[in-house]
mmCIF file of C-alpha atoms in Angstrom:
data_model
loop_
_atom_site.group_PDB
_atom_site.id
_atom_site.type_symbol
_atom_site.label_atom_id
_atom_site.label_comp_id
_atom_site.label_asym_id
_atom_site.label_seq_id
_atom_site.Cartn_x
_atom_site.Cartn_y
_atom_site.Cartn_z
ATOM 1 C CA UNK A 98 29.510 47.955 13.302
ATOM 2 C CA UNK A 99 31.962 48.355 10.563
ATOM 3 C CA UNK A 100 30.020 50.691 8.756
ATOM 4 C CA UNK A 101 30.242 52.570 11.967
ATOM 5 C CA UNK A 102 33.669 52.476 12.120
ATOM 6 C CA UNK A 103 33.988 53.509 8.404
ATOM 7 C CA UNK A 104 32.068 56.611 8.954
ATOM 8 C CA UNK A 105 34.011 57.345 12.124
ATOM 9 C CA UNK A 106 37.365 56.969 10.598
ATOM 10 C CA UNK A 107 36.221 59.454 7.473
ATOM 11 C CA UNK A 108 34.732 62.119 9.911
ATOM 12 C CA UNK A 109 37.634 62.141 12.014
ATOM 13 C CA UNK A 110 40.104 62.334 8.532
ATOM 14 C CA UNK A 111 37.652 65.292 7.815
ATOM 15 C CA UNK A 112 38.060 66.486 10.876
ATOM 16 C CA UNK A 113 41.793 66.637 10.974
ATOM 17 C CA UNK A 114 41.764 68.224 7.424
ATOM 18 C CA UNK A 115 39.561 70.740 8.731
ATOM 19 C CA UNK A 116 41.503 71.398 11.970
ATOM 20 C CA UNK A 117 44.896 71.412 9.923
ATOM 21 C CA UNK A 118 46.018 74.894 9.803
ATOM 22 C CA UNK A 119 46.731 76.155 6.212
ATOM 23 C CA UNK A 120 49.770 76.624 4.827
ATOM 24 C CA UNK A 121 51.394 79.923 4.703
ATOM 25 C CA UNK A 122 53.440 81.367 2.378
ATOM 26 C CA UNK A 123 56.173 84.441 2.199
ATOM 27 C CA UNK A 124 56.514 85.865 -1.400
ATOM 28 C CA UNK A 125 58.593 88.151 -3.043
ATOM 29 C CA UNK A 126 58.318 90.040 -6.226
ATOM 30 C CA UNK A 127 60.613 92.204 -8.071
ATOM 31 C CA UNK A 128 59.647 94.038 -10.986
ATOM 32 C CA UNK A 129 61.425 95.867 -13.069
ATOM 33 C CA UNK A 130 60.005 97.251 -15.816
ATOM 34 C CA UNK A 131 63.220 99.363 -17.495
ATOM 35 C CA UNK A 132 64.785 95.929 -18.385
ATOM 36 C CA UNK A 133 61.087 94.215 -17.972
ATOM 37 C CA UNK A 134 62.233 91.585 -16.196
ATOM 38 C CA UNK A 135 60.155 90.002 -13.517
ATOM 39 C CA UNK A 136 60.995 87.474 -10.367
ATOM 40 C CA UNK A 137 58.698 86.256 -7.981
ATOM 41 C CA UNK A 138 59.435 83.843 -5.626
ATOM 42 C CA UNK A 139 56.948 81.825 -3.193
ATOM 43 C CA UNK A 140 57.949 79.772 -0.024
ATOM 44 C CA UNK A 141 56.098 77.880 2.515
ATOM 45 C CA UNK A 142 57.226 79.314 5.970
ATOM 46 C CA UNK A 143 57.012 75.915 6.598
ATOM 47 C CA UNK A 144 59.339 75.314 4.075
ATOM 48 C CA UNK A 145 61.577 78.418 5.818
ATOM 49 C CA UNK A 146 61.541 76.868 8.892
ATOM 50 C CA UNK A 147 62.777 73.970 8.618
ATOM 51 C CA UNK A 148 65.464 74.746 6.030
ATOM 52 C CA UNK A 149 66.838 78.244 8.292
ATOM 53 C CA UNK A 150 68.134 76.226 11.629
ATOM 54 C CA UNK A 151 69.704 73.681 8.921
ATOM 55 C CA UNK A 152 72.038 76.143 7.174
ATOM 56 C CA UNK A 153 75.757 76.849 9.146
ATOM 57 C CA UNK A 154 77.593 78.544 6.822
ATOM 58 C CA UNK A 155 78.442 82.064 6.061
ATOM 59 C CA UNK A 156 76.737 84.690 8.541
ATOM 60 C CA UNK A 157 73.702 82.133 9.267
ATOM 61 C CA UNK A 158 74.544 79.670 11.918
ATOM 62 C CA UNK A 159 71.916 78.113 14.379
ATOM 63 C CA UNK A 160 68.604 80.066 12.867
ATOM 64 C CA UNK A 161 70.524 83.046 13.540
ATOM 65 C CA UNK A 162 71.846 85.888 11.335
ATOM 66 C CA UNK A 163 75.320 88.066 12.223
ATOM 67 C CA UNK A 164 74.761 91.339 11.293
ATOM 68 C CA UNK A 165 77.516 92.516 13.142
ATOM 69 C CA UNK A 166 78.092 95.808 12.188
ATOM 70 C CA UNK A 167 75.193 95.811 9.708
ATOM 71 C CA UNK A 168 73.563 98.942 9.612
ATOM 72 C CA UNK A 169 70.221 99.723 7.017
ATOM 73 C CA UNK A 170 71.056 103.456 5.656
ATOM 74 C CA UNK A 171 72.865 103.739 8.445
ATOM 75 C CA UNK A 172 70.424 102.983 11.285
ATOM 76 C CA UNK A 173 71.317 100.027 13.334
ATOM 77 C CA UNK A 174 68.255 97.736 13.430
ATOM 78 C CA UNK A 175 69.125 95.876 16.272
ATOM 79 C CA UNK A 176 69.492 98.820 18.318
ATOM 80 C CA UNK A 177 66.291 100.084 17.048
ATOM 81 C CA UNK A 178 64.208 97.238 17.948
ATOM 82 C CA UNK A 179 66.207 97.013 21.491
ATOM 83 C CA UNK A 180 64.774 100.836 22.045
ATOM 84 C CA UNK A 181 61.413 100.207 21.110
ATOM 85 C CA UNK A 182 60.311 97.194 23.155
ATOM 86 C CA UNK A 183 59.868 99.581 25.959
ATOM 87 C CA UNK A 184 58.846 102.288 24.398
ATOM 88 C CA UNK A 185 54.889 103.133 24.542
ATOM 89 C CA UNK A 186 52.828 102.670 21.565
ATOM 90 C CA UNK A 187 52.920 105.348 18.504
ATOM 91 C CA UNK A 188 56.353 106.953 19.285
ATOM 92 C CA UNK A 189 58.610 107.500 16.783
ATOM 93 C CA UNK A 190 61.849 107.340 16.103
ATOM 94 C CA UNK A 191 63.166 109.898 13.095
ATOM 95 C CA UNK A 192 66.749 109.879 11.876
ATOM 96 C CA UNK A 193 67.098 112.854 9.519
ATOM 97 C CA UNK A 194 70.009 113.371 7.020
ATOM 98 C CA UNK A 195 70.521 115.178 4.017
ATOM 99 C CA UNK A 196 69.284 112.749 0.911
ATOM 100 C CA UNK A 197 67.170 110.508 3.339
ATOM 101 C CA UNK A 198 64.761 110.383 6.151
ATOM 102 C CA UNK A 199 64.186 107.271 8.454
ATOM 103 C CA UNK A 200 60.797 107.092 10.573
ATOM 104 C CA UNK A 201 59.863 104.126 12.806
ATOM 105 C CA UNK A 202 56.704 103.990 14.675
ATOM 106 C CA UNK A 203 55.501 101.273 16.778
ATOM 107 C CA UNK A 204 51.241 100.925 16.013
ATOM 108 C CA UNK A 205 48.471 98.476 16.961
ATOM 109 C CA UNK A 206 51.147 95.679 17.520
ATOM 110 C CA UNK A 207 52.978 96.685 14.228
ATOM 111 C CA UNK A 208 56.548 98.152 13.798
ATOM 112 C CA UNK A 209 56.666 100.783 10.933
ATOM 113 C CA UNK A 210 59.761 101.462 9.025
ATOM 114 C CA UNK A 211 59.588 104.270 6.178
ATOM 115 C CA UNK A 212 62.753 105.426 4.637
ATOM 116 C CA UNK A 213 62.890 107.714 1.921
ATOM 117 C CA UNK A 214 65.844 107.802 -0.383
ATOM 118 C CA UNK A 215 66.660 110.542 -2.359
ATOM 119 C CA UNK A 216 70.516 110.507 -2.397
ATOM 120 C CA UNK A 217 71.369 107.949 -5.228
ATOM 121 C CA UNK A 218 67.957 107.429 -6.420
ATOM 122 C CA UNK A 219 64.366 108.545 -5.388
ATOM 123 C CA UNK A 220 63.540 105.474 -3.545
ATOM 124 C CA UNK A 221 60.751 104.602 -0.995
ATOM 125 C CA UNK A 222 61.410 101.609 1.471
ATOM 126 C CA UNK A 223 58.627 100.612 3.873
ATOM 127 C CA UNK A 224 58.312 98.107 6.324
ATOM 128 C CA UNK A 225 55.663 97.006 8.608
ATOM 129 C CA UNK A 226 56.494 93.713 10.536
ATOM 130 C CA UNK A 227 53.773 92.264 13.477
ATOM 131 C CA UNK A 228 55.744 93.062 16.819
ATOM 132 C CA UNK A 229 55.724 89.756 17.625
ATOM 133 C CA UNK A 230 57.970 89.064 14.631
ATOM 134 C CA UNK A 231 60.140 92.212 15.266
ATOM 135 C CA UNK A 232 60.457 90.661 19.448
ATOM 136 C CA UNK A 233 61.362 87.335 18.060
ATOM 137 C CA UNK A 234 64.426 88.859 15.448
ATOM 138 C CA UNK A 235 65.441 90.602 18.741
ATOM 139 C CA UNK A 236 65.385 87.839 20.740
ATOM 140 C CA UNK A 237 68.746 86.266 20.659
ATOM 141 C CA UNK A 238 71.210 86.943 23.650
ATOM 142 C CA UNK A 239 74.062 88.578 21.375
ATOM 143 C CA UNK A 240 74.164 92.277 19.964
ATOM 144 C CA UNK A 241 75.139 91.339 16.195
ATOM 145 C CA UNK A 242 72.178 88.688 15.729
ATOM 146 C CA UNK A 243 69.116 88.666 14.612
ATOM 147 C CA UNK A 244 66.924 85.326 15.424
ATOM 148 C CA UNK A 245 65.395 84.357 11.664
ATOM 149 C CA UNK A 246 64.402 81.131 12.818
ATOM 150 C CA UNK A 247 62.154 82.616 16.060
ATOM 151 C CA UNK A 248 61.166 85.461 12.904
ATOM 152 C CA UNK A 249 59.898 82.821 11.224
ATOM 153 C CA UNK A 250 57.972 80.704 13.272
ATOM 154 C CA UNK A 251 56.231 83.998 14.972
ATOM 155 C CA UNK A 252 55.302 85.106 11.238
ATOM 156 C CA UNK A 253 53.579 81.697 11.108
ATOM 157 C CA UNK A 254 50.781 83.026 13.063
ATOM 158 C CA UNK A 255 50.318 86.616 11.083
ATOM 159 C CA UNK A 256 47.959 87.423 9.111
ATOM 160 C CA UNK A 257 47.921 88.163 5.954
ATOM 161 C CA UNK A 258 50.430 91.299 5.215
ATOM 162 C CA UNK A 259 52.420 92.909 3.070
ATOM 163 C CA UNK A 260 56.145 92.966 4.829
ATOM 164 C CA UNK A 261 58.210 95.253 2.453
ATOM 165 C CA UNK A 262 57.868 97.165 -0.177
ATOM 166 C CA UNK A 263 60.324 99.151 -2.129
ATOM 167 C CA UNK A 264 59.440 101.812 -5.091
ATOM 168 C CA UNK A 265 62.017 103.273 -6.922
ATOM 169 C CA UNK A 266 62.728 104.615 -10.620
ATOM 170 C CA UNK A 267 63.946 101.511 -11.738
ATOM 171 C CA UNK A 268 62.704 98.619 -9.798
ATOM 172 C CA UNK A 269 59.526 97.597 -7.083
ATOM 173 C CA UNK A 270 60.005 94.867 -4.818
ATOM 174 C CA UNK A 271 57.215 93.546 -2.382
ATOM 175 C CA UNK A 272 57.439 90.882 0.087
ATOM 176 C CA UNK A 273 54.094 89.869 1.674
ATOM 177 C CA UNK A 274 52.684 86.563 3.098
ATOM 178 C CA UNK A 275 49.193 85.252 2.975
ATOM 179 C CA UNK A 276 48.146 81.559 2.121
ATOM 180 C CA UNK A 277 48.158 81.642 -1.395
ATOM 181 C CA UNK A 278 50.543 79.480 -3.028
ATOM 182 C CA UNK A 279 51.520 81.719 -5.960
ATOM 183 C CA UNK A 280 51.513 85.192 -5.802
ATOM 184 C CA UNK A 281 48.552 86.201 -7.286
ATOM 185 C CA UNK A 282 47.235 89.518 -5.915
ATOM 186 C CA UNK B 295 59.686 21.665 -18.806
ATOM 187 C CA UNK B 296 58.313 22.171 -15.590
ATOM 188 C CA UNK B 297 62.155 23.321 -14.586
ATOM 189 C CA UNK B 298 62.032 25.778 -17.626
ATOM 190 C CA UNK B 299 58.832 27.168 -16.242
ATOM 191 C CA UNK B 300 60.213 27.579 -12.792
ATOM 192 C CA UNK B 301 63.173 28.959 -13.782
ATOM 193 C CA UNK B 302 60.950 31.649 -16.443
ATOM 194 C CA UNK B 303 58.954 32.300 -13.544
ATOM 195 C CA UNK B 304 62.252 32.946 -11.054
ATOM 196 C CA UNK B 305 63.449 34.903 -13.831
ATOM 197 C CA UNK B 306 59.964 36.885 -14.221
ATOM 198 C CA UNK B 307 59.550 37.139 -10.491
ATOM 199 C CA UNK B 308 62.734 39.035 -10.336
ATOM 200 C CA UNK B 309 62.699 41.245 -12.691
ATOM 201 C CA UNK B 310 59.674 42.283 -11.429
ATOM 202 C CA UNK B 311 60.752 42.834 -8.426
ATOM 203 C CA UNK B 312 63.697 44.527 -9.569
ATOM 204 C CA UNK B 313 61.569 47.005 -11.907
ATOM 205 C CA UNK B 314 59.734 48.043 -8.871
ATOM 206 C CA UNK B 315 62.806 48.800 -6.952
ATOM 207 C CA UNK B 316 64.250 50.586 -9.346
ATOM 208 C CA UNK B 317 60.481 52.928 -10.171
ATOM 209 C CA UNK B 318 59.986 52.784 -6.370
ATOM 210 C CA UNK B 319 61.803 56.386 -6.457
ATOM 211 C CA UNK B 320 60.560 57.691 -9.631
ATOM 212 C CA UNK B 321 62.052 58.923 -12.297
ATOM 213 C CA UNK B 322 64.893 61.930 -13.323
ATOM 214 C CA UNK B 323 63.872 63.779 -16.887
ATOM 215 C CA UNK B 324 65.659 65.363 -18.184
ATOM 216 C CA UNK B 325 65.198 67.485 -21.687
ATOM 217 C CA UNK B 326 67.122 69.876 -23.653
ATOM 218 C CA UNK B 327 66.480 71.591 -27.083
ATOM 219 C CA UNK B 328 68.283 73.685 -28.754
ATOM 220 C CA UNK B 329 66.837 75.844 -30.549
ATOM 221 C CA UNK B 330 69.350 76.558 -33.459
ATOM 222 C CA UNK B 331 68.813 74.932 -36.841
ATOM 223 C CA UNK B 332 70.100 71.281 -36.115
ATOM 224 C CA UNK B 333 70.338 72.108 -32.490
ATOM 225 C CA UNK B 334 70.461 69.220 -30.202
ATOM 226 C CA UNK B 335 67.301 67.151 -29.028
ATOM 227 C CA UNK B 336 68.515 65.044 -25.680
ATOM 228 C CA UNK B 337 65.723 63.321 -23.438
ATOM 229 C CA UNK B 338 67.011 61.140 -20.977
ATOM 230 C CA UNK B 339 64.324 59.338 -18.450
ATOM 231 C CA UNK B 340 66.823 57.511 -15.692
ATOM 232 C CA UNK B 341 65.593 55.535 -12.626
ATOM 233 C CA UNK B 342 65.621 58.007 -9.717
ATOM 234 C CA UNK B 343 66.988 54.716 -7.494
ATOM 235 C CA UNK B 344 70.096 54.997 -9.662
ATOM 236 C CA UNK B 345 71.411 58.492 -9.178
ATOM 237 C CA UNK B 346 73.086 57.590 -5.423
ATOM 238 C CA UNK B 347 74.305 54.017 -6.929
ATOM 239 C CA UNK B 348 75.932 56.181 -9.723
ATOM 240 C CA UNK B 349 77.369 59.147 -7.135
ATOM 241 C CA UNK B 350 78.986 56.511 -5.537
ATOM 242 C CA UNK B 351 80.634 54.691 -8.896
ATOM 243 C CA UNK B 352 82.314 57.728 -9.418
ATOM 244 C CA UNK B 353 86.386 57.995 -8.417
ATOM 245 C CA UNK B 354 86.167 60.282 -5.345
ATOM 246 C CA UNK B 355 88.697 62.648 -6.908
ATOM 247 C CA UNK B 356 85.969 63.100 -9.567
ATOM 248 C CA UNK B 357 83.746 64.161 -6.637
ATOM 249 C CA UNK B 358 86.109 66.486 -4.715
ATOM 250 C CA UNK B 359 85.606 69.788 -5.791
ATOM 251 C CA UNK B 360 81.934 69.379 -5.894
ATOM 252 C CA UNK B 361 81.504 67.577 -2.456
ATOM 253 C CA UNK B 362 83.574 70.586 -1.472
ATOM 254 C CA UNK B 363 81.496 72.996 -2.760
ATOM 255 C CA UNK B 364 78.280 71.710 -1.681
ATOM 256 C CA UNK B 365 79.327 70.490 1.845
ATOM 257 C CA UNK B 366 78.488 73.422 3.909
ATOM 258 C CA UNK B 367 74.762 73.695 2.567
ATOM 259 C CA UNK B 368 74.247 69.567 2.789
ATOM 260 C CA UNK B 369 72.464 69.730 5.994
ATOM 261 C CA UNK B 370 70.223 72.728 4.475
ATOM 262 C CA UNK B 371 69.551 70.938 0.779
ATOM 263 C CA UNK B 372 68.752 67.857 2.872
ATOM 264 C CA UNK B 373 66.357 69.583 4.997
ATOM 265 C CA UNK B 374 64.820 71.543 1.879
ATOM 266 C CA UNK B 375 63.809 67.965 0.280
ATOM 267 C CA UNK B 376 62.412 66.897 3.401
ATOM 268 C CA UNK B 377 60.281 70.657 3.786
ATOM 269 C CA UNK B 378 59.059 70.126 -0.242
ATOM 270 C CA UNK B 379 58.175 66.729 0.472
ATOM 271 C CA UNK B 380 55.922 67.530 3.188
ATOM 272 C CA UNK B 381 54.484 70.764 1.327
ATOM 273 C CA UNK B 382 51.864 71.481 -1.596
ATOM 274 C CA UNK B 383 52.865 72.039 -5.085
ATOM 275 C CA UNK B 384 54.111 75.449 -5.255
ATOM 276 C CA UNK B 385 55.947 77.630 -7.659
ATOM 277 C CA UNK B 386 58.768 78.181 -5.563
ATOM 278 C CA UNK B 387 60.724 80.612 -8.149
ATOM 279 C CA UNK B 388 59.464 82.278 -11.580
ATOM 280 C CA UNK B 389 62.195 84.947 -13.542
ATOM 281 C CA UNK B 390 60.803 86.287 -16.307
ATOM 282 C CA UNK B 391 62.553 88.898 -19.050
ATOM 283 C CA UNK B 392 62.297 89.479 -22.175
ATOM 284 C CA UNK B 393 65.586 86.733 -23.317
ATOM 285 C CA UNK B 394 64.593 84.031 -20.645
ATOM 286 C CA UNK B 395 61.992 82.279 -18.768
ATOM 287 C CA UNK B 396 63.019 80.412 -15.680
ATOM 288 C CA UNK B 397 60.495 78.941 -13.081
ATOM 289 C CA UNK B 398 61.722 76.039 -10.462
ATOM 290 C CA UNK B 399 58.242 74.486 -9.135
ATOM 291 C CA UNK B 400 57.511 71.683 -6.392
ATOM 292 C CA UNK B 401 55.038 69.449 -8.173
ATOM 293 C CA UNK B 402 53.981 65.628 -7.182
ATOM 294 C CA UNK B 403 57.107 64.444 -5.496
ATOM 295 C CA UNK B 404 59.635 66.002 -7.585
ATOM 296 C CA UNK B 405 61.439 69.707 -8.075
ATOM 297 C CA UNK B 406 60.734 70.790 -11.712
ATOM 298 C CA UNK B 407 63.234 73.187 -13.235
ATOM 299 C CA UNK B 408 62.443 74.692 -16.911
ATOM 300 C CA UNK B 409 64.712 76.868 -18.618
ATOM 301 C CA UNK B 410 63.519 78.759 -22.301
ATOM 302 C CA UNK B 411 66.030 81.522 -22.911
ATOM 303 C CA UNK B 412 66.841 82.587 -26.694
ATOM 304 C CA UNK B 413 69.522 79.480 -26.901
ATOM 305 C CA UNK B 414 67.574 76.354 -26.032
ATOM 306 C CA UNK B 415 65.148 74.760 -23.436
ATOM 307 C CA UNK B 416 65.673 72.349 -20.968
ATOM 308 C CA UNK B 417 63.120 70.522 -18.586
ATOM 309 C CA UNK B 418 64.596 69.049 -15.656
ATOM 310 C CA UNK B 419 62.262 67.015 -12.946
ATOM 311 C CA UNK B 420 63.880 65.152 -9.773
ATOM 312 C CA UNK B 421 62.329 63.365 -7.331
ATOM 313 C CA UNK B 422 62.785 65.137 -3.927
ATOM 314 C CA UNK B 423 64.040 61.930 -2.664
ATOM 315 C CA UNK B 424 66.585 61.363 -5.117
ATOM 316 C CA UNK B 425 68.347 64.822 -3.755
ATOM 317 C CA UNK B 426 68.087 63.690 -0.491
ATOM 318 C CA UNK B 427 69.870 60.710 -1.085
ATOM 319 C CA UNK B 428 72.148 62.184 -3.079
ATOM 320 C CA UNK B 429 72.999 64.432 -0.727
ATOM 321 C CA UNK B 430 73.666 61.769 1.613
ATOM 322 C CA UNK B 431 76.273 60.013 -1.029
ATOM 323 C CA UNK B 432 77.659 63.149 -1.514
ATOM 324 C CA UNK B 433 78.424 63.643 2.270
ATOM 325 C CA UNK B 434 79.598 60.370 2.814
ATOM 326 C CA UNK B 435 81.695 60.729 0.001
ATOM 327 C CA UNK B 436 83.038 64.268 1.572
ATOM 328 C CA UNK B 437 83.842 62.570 4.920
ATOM 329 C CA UNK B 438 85.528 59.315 3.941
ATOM 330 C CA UNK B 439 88.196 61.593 1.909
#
């Protein structure tokens, strides 16, 4: 009988390890190989979501970011994602000015952001964020927030995928998550 | 005699029990070299149990500027020791360059920070419990001024 219960208890500890879901990880790097410095930086979204909601100070109160007038080269992100939860799959917004262009598509439950910048420095910026992630930034009841902590918890269930990268002369920065803790390619 | 031995065996019993208090928490390293000719050599291995005992020795003048500093992001340093605690060792932060080499990891229990830039290297390792608590002197010590 207690052998029984011995091989019970292990199965069901495998079992649980099995079922446990594996951690998840966001990770930045920067490189920059004019000055060849290098950063890369690896957090459990865990980790992310339980530190976000803790922080009140500054522009991040209550899992939420004020981005009041924040604008990225000179779109208004808030507005954009507010315009494209109704909008049918594959349309496209385009904001064209001289020295940059600004394209974002909605695709296959993705939201695509390309800007190109070639007023200060040829750079490329491109973002692709699970629409479920882009819903839950939008989701706050206020105009100038963006809800990190609902951004984080719905990135939790994405796959693997590479968030942002930037190339530019001087400096390329990707941010990606997947379940590796270090970020190996 | 048989008092000696009861008493050696009091004595024993405690500080026994008062060496496993004081490991219970682990330990703070810390280690700095400098790498100049004669440069300085420090390695300090302090009971982790004796950080918050110390935090709160110190004059809370001492403490102001600091408690002031940190207050705000308490709740979120507190919350980050709780997070690592519960996570797998990860390198949380590597800079590299050319002059310096920084990495902070999570390993075991503790937050490992290791500097090597041209100047010295230092190794620091605290128990992730030992900055929640600390945290928690600090804020007492920030709401009692």
């Amino acid at each position: 009988m207690k052998r029984l219960l011995v091989v019970l208890a292990v199965l069901s500890m495998a079992a649980a390890a099995w079922a446990a879901p594996a951690e998840r990880y966001l990770h930045v790097r920067v490189d920059d190989p004019t000055s060849g410095q290098k950063v890369r930086v690896n957090i459990p979204l865990s980790l992310a979501a339980s530190v976000i909601p803790a922080i009140d100070n500054g522009r991040l109160r209550d899992g939420k970011v004020e981005i009041g007038r924040f604008q990225a080269n000179g779109v208004n992100v808030k507005q954009i994602l507010e315009a494209l939860k109704t909008a049918p799959d594959g349309e496209f917004v385009t904001v064209q000015e001289p020295g940059q262009n600004v394209r974002v598509a909605k695709k296959n439950g993705i939201l695509i952001v390309h800007v190109t910048d070639t007023k200060h420095e040829r750079q490329n910026v491109d973002v692709t964020v699970p629409w479920a992630v882009a819903e839950a930034l939008a989701s706050t009841s206020s105009q100038d927030q963006l809800n990190l902590e609902a951004a984080i918890q719905a990135l939790e269930k994405a796959g693997d995928m590479t968030l942002v990268t930037v190339t530019g002369n001087r400096q390329t920065v990707r941010v990606w998550i997947d379940s590796n803790s270090t970020a190996a390619e | 005699m048989l008092l000696l031995a009861k008493i050696g065996t009091g004595l024993l019993g405690t500080a026994l029990i008062a060496g496993g208090i004081v490991s219970c928490q682990g330990f703070v390293h810390v280690r700095v070299t400098e790498k100049q000719e004669n440069g300085m050599h420090l390695r300090l291995v302090l009971p982790a149990a004796a950080i918050p005992i110390a935090l709160r020795l110190v004059p809370n003048g001492r403490l102001a500027d600091a408690t002031r500093n940190v207050r705000p992001w308490l709740p979120a340093i507190k919350a980050a020791a709780s997070g690592l605690a519960d996570s797998p060792d990860v390198p949380l932060v590597e800079v590299a360059g050319p002059a310096q080499h920084v990495s902070v990891v999570k390993s075991g229990d503790s937050i490992v920070v290791d500097v090597n830039d041209r100047k010295e290297i230092v190794h620091v390792s605290v128990p992730l419990a030992t900055v929640r608590s600390a945290a928690s002197v600090v804020a007492e010590t920030g709401s009692v001024q």
